[in-house]
Tab-separated table of N, CA and C in Angstrom:
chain	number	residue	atom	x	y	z
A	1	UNK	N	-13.224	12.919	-17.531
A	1	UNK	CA	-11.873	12.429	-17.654
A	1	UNK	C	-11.082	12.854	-16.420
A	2	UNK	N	-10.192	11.999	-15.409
A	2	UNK	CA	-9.056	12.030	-14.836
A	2	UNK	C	-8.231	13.261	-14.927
A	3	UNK	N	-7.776	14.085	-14.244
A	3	UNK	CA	-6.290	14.878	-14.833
A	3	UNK	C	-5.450	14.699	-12.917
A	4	UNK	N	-4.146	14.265	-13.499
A	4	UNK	CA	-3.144	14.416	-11.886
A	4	UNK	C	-2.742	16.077	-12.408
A	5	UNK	N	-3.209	16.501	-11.218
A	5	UNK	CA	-1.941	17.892	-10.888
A	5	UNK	C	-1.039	17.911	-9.940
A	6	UNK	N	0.526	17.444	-10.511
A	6	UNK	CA	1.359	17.153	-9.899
A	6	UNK	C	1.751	18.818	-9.512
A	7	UNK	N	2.141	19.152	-8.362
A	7	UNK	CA	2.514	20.325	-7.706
A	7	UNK	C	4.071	20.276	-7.652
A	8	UNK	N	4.706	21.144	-8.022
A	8	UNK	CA	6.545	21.120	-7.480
A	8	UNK	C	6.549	22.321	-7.231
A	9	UNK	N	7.856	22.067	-6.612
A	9	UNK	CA	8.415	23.548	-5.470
A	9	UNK	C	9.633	23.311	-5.343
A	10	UNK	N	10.815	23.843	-4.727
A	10	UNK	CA	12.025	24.178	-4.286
A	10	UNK	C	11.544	23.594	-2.890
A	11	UNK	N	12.289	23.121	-2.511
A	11	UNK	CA	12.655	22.379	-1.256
A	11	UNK	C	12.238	23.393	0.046
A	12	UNK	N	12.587	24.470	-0.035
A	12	UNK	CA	12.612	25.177	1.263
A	12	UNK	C	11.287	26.809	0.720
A	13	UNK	N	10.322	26.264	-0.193
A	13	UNK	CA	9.852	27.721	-1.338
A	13	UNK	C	9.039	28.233	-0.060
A	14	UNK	N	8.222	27.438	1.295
A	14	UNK	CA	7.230	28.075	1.685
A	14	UNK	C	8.179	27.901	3.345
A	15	UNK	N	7.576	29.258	4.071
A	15	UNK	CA	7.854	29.119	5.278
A	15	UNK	C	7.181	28.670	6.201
A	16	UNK	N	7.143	28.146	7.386
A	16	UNK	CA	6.399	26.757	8.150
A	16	UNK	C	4.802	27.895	8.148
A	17	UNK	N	4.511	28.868	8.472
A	17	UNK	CA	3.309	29.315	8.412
A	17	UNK	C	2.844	29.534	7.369
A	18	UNK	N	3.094	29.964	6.191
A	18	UNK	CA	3.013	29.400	5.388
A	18	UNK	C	2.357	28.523	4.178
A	19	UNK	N	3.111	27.321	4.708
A	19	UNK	CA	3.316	26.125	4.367
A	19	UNK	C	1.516	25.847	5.268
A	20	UNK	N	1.154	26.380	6.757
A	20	UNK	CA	-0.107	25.768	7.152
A	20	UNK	C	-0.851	26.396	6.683
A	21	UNK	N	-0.807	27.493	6.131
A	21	UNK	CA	-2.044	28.411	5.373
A	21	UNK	C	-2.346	27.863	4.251
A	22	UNK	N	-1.314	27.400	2.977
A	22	UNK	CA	-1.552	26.505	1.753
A	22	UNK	C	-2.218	25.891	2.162
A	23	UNK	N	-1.540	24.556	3.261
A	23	UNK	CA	-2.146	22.927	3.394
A	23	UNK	C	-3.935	23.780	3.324
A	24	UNK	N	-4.206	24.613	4.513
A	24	UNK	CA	-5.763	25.017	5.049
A	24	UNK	C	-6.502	25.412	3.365
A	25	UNK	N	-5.671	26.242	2.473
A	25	UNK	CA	-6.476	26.531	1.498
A	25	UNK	C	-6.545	25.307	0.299
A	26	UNK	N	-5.555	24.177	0.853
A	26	UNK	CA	-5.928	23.043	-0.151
A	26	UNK	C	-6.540	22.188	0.433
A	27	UNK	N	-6.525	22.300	1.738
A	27	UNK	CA	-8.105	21.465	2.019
A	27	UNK	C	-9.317	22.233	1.598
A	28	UNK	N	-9.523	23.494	1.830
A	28	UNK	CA	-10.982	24.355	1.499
A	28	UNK	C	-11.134	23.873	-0.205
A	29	UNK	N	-10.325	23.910	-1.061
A	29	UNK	CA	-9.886	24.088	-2.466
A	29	UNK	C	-10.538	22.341	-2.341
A	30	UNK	N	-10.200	21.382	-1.999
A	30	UNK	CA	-10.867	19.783	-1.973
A	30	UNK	C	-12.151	19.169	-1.896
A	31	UNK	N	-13.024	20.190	-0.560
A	31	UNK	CA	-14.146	20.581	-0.499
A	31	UNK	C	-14.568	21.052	-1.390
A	32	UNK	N	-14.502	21.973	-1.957
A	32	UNK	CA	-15.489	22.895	-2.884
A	32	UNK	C	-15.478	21.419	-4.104
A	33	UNK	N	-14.251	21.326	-5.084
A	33	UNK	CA	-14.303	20.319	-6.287
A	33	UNK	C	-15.266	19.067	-5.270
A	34	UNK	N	-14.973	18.876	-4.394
A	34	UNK	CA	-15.762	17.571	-3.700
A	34	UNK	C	-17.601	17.645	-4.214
A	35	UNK	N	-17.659	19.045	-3.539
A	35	UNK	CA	-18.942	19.291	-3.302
A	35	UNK	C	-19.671	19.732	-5.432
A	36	UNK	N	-18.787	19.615	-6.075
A	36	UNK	CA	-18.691	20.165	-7.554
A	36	UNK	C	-18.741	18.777	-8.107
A	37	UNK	N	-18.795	17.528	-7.513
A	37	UNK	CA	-18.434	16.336	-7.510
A	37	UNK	C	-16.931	15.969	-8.869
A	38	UNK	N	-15.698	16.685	-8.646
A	38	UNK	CA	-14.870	16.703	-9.332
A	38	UNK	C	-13.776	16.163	-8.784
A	39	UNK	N	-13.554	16.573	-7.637
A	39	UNK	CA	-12.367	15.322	-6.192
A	39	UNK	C	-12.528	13.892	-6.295
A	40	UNK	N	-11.337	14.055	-6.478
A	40	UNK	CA	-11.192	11.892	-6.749
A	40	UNK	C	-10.148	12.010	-5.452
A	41	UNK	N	-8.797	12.676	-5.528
A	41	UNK	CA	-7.825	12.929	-4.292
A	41	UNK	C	-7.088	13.885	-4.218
A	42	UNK	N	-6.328	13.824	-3.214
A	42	UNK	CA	-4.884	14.922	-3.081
A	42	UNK	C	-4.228	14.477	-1.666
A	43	UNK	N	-3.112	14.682	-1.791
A	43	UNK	CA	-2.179	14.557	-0.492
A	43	UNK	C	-1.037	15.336	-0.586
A	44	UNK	N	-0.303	16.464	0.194
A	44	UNK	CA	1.238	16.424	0.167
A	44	UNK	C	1.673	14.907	0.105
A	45	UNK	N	3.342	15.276	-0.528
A	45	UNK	CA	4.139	14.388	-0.249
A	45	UNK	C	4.774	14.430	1.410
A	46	UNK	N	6.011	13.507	1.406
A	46	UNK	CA	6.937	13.654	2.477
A	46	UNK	C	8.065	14.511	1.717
A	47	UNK	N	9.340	15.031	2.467
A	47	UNK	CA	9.797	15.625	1.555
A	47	UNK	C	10.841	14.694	0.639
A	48	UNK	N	11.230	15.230	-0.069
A	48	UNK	CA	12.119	14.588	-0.827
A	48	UNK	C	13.013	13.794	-0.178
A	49	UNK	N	13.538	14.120	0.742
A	49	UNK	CA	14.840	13.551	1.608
A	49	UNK	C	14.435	11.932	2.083
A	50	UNK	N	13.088	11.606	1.729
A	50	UNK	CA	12.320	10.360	2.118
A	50	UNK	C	12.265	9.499	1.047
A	51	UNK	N	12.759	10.085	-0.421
A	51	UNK	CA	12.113	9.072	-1.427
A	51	UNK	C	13.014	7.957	-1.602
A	52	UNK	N	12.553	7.047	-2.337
A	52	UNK	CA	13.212	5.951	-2.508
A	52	UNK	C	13.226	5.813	-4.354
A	53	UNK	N	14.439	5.592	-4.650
A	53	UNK	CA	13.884	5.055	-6.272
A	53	UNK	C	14.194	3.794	-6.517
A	54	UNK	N	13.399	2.913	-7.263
A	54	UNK	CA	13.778	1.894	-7.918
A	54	UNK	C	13.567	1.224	-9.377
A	55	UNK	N	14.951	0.775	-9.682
A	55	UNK	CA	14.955	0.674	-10.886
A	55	UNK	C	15.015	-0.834	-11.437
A	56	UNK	N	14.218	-1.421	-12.463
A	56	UNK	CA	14.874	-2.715	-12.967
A	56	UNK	C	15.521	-2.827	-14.285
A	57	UNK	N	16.676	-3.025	-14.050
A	57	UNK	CA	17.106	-3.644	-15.718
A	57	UNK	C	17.473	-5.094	-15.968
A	58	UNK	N	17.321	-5.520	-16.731
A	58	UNK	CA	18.129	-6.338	-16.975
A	58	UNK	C	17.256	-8.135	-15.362
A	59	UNK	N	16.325	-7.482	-15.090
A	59	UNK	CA	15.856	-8.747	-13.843
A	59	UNK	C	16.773	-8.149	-12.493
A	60	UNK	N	17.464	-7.148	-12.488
A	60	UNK	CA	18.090	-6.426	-11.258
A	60	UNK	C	17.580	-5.538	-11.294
A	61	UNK	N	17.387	-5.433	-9.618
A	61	UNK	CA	16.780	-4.025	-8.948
A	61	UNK	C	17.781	-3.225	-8.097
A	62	UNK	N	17.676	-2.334	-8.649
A	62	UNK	CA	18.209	-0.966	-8.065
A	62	UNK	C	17.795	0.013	-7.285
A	63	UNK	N	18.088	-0.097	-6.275
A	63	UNK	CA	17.451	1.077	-5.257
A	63	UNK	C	17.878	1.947	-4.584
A	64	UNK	N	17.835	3.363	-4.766
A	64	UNK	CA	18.613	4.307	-4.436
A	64	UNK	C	18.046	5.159	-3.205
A	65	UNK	N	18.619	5.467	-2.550
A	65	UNK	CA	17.457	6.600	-1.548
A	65	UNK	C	17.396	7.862	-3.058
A	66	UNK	N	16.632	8.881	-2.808
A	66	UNK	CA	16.319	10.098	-3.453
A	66	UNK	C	15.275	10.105	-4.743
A	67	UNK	N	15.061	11.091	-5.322
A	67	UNK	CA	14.583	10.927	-6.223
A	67	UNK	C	14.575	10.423	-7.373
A	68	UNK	N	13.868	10.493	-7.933
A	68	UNK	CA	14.307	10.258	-9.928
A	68	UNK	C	15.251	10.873	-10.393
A	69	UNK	N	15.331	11.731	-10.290
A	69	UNK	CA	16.077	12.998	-11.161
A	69	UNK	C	16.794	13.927	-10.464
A	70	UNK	N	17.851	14.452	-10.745
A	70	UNK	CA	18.114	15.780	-9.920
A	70	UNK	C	17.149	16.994	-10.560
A	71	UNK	N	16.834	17.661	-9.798
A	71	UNK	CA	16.309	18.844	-10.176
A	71	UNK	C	16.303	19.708	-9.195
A	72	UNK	N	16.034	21.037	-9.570
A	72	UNK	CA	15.797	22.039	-8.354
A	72	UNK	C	14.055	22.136	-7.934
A	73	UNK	N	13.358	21.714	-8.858
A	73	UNK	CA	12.048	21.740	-8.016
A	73	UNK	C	11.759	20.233	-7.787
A	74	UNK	N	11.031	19.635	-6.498
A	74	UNK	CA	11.070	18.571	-6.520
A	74	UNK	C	8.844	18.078	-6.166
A	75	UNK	N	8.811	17.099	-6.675
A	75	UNK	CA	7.247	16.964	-6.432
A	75	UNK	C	7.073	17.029	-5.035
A	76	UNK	N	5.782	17.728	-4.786
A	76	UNK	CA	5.541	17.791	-3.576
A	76	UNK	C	4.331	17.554	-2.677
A	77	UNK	N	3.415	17.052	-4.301
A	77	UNK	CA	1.811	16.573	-3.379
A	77	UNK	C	1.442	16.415	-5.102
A	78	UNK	N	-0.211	16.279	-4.517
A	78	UNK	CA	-1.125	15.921	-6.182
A	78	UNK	C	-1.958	16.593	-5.474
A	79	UNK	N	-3.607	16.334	-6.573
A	79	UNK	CA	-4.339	16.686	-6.924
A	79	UNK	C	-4.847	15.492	-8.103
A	80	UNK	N	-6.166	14.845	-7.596
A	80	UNK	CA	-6.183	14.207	-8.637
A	80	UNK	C	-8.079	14.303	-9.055
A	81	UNK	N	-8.546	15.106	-9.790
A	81	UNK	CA	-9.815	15.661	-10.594
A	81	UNK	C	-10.274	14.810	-11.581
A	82	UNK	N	-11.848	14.943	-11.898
A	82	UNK	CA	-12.187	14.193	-12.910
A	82	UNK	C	-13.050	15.546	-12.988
A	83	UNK	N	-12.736	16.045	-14.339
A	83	UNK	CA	-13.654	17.075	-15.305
A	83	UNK	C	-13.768	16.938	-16.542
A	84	UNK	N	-14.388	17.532	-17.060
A	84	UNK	CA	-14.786	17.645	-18.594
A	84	UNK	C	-13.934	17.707	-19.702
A	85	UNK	N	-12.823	18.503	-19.268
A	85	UNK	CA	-11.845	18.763	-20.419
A	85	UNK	C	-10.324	19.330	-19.565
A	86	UNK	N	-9.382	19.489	-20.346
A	86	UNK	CA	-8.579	19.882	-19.834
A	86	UNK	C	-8.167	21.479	-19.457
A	87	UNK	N	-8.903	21.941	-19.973
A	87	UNK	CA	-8.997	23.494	-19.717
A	87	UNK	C	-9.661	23.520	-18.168
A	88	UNK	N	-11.172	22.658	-17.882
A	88	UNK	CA	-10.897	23.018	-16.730
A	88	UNK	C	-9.756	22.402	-15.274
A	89	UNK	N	-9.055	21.493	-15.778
A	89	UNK	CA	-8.395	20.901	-14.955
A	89	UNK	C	-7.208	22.061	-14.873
A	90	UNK	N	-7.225	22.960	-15.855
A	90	UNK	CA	-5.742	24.020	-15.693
A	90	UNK	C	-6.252	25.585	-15.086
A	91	UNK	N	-7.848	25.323	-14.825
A	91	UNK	CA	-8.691	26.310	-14.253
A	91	UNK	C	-8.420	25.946	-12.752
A	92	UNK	N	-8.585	24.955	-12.328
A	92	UNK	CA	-8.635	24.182	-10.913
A	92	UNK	C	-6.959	24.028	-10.509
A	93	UNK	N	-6.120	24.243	-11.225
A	93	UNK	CA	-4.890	24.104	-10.969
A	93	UNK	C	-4.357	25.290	-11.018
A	94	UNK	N	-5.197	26.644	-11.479
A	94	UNK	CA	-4.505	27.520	-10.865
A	94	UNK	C	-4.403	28.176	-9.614
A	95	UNK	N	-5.868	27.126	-8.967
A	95	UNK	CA	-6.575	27.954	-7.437
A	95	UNK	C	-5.677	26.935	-6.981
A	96	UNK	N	-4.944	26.187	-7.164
A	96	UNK	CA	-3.487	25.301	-6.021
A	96	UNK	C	-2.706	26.192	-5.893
A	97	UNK	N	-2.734	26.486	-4.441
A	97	UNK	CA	-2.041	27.297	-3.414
A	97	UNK	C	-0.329	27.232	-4.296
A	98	UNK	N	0.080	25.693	-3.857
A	98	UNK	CA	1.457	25.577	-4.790
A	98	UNK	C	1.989	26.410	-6.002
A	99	UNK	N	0.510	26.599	-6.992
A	99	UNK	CA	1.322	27.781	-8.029
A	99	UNK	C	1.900	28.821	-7.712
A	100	UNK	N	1.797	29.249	-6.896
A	100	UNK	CA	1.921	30.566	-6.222
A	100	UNK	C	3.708	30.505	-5.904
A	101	UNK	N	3.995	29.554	-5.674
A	101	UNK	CA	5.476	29.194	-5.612
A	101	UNK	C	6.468	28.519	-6.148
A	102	UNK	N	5.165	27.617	-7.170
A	102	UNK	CA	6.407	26.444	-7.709
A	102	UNK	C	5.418	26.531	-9.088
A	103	UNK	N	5.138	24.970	-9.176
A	103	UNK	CA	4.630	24.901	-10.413
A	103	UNK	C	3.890	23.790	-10.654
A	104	UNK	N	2.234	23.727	-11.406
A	104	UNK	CA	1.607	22.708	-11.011
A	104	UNK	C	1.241	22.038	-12.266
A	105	UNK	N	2.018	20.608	-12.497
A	105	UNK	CA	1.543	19.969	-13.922
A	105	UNK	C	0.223	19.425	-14.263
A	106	UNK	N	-0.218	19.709	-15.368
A	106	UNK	CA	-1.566	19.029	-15.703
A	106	UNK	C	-1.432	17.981	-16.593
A	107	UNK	N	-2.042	16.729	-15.999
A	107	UNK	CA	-1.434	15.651	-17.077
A	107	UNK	C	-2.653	14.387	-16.876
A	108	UNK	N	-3.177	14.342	-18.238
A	108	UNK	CA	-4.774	13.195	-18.557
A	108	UNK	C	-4.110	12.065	-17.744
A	109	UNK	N	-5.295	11.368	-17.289
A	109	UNK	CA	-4.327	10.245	-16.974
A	109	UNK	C	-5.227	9.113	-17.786
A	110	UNK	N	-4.867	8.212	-18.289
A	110	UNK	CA	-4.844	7.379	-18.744
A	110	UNK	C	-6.170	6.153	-18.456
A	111	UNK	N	-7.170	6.111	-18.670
A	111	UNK	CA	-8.189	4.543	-18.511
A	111	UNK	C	-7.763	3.797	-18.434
A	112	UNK	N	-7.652	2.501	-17.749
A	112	UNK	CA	-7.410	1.279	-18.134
A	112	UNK	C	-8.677	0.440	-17.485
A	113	UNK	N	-9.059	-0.277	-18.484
A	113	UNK	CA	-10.294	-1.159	-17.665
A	113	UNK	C	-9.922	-2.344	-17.085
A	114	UNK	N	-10.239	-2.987	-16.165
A	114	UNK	CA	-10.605	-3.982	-15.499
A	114	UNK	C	-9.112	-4.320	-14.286
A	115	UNK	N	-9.098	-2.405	-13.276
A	115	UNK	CA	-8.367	-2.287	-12.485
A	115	UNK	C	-9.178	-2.557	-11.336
A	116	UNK	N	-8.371	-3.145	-10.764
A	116	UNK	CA	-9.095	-3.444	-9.076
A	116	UNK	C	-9.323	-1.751	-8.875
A	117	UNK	N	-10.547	-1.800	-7.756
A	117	UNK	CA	-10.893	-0.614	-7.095
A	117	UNK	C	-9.994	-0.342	-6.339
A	118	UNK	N	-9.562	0.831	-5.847
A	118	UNK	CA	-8.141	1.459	-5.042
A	118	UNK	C	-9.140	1.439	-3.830
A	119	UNK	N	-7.620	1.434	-2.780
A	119	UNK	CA	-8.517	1.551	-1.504
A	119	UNK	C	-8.779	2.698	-0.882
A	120	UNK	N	-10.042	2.498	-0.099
A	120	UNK	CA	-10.457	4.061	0.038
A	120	UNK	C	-9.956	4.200	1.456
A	121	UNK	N	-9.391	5.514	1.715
A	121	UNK	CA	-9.096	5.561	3.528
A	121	UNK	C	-10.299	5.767	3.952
């Protein structure tokens, strides 16, 4: 089964060195599940100051710069695993560098059959 581990943080939680020591231990951390054949993906985000939201009601679209929501932690990358159960997806989400500062959600994601294949970089 699928699990996204959405990662959040405070806007400013890691300092620029840091911030390159995480990225290095969430690439090593990608490898290993890779080589465990459990890596489906992961990416940081951009930061927040980049998002766009959009909304439809009503056959009108709404588009705001920022996020969804106000909040003080804001998403800041994934993680996206296919394991056995969800215990180990909250095993693998505690070796994300990100816990260490923010906070990393574990959440099934959902089957749907007869989705086009995503593209691979």
């Amino acid at each position: 089964m699928k699990y996204l581990l959405l990662v959040y943080a405070t806007p400013n939680a890691w300092e620029p060195e840091e911030r390159k020591v995480a990225l290095g231990e969430s690439v090593a951390l990608c490898h290993d599940l890779h080589s465990q054949d459990q890596y489906c993906s992961a990416a940081p985000l951009e930061p927040v100051e980049t998002a766009i939201s959009v909304r439809v009601r009503e056959g009108e679209a709404l588009v705001t710069d920022g996020p969804f929501a106000e909040t003080t932690e804001h998403l800041g990358g994934y993680f996206l695993v296919d394991v056995d159960c969800i215990e180990a997806a909250v095993e693998i989400a505690k070796r994300i560098p990100g816990a260490r500062k923010g906070t990393v959600e574990v959440r099934p994601v959902v089957e749907v059959p007869n989705l086009p294949e995503g593209k691979s970089s």
